[in-house]
Coordinates of C-alpha atoms in Angstrom, one line a residue:
X1 CA 15.8 10.6 1.7
X2 CA 16.8 10.7 5.4
X3 CA 13.6 8.7 6.2
X4 CA 14.3 6.0 3.6
X5 CA 17.9 5.7 5.0
X6 CA 16.4 5.4 8.5
X7 CA 14.0 2.7 7.5
X8 CA 16.9 0.7 6.0
X9 CA 19.1 1.2 9.0
X10 CA 16.3 0.2 11.4
X11 CA 15.5 -3.0 9.5
X12 CA 19.2 -4.0 9.4
X13 CA 19.6 -3.2 13.1
X14 CA 16.7 -5.6 13.8
X15 CA 18.1 -8.5 11.8
X16 CA 17.1 -7.9 8.2
X17 CA 19.7 -8.6 5.5
X18 CA 20.6 -5.8 3.1
X19 CA 20.9 -7.5 -0.3
X20 CA 21.5 -4.4 -2.4
X21 CA 21.3 -0.6 -2.1
X22 CA 20.7 1.1 1.2
X23 CA 22.6 4.3 0.4
X24 CA 22.3 7.6 -1.4
X25 CA 24.8 9.2 -3.8
X26 CA 27.0 12.1 -3.3
X27 CA 25.6 14.0 -6.3
X28 CA 23.0 16.7 -6.9
X29 CA 19.4 15.7 -6.3
X30 CA 17.8 13.2 -4.0
X31 CA 18.6 9.7 -5.3
X32 CA 18.5 6.7 -3.1
X33 CA 19.7 3.4 -4.6
X34 CA 17.0 0.8 -5.1
X35 CA 17.2 -1.3 -1.9
X36 CA 16.2 -4.9 -1.2
X37 CA 15.9 -6.1 2.4
X38 CA 15.4 -9.8 3.2
X39 CA 14.2 -11.4 6.3
X40 CA 12.3 -8.3 7.4
X41 CA 10.5 -8.8 10.7
X42 CA 7.2 -7.3 11.8
X43 CA 8.8 -5.1 14.5
X44 CA 10.7 -3.0 11.9
X45 CA 9.7 0.5 10.8
X46 CA 9.7 -0.6 7.2
X47 CA 7.1 -3.3 7.9
X48 CA 4.8 -0.9 9.7
X49 CA 5.1 2.2 7.6
X50 CA 4.0 3.6 4.2
X51 CA 7.2 3.9 2.4
X52 CA 7.6 6.4 -0.4
X53 CA 11.1 5.3 -1.5
X54 CA 12.8 2.5 -3.5
X55 CA 12.7 -0.3 -0.8
X56 CA 11.5 -3.8 -1.3
X57 CA 11.1 -5.4 2.1
X58 CA 10.9 -9.2 1.9
X59 CA 9.0 -11.0 4.6
X60 CA 8.8 -14.8 4.8
X61 CA 5.5 -16.6 5.4
X62 CA 4.4 -20.2 5.6
X63 CA 0.7 -19.9 4.7
X64 CA -1.5 -17.7 2.6
X65 CA -3.5 -16.8 5.7
X66 CA -0.3 -15.7 7.5
X67 CA 0.7 -13.5 4.6
X68 CA -2.7 -11.8 4.5
X69 CA -2.8 -11.3 8.2
X70 CA 0.7 -9.7 8.2
X71 CA -0.1 -7.5 5.2
X72 CA -3.3 -6.2 6.9
X73 CA -1.6 -5.7 10.3
X74 CA -0.4 -2.2 9.2
X75 CA -2.4 0.9 9.8
X76 CA -1.9 1.8 6.1
X77 CA -3.7 0.6 3.0
X78 CA -2.8 2.3 -0.2
X79 CA -1.7 -0.6 -2.3
X80 CA -1.0 -4.3 -2.0
X81 CA 0.6 -6.7 -4.5
X82 CA 0.1 -10.4 -5.3
X83 CA 2.5 -12.4 -7.5
X84 CA 1.6 -15.9 -8.5
X85 CA 0.9 -18.1 -11.5
X86 CA -2.5 -19.1 -10.1
X87 CA -5.0 -16.4 -10.9
X88 CA -7.7 -17.9 -8.7
X89 CA -5.3 -17.8 -5.8
X90 CA -4.3 -14.2 -6.6
X91 CA -7.9 -13.0 -6.7
X92 CA -8.7 -14.8 -3.4
X93 CA -5.7 -13.1 -1.7
X94 CA -6.5 -9.7 -3.4
X95 CA -10.1 -9.9 -2.0
X96 CA -8.8 -10.2 1.5
X97 CA -6.2 -7.4 1.4
X98 CA -7.2 -4.2 3.2
X99 CA -6.0 -1.9 0.5
X100 CA -7.5 0.5 -2.0
X101 CA -5.4 -0.8 -4.9
X102 CA -4.1 -4.3 -5.6
X103 CA -1.6 -5.1 -8.3
X104 CA -1.7 -8.7 -9.5
X105 CA 1.6 -9.8 -11.1
X106 CA 2.6 -6.2 -11.7
X107 CA 4.3 -3.5 -9.7
X108 CA 2.5 -0.5 -11.0
X109 CA -1.3 -1.1 -10.6
X110 CA -2.7 2.0 -12.1
X111 CA -4.3 3.4 -15.2
X112 CA -6.1 6.6 -16.1
X113 CA -9.6 4.9 -16.1
X114 CA -9.2 3.3 -12.7
X115 CA -10.1 4.7 -9.3
X116 CA -7.0 5.6 -7.2
X117 CA -7.1 5.8 -3.4
X118 CA -6.3 4.1 -0.2
X119 CA -8.0 3.0 3.0
X120 CA -7.2 3.2 6.7
X121 CA -4.5 5.9 7.3
X122 CA -3.8 6.0 3.5
X123 CA -6.8 8.1 2.8
X124 CA -10.5 8.1 2.3
X125 CA -12.2 8.1 -1.1
X126 CA -10.9 7.8 -4.5
X127 CA -9.8 10.1 -7.4
X128 CA -10.0 9.3 -11.1
X129 CA -12.7 7.3 -12.8
X130 CA -16.4 7.6 -12.3
X131 CA -16.0 6.6 -8.7
X132 CA -13.6 9.5 -8.2
X133 CA -16.1 12.0 -9.6
X134 CA -18.5 11.1 -6.8
X135 CA -16.0 12.7 -4.3
X136 CA -16.9 16.1 -5.9
X137 CA -20.7 15.7 -5.9
X138 CA -23.0 17.6 -3.6
X139 CA -25.8 15.3 -2.6
X140 CA -29.1 16.8 -1.6
X141 CA -32.0 15.0 0.1
X142 CA -35.6 16.1 -0.1
X143 CA -38.2 14.8 2.3
X144 CA -41.5 16.0 1.0
X145 CA -45.0 15.7 2.4
X146 CA -48.0 16.7 0.3
X147 CA -49.4 18.7 3.1
X148 CA -47.9 20.5 6.0
X149 CA -47.9 18.5 9.1
X150 CA -48.0 19.7 12.7

């Protein structure tokens, strides 16, 4: 929870607007209020990190290419999200995102039959689905000649 609080504080210190949340509660457990940050800039920790906490960091962009470039500028690549009414546009953007998972018009892009895994510093390989089973295979290669060669 301290890390999520630090991400929020850093973003606000660097010019982001805190629209809601940004605090924990004085109660048992580790609950951090759902947080929305607007006008988040690329130099903030929240824009460059893989956040495992309830923070929505809103960054403004002018073109689709700018949005993809900024999304791919991080060293992480677990999941990306595209929200639009134009499915062709969504698929075009999704194809260019450097992530292992892409949610199109949904915030929880996962199901039991789908592979789950990231790229870059978010992991190698996948788990779940037929693709995930390949991670547990032991591959053997045989190079056979009919006769012994010198």
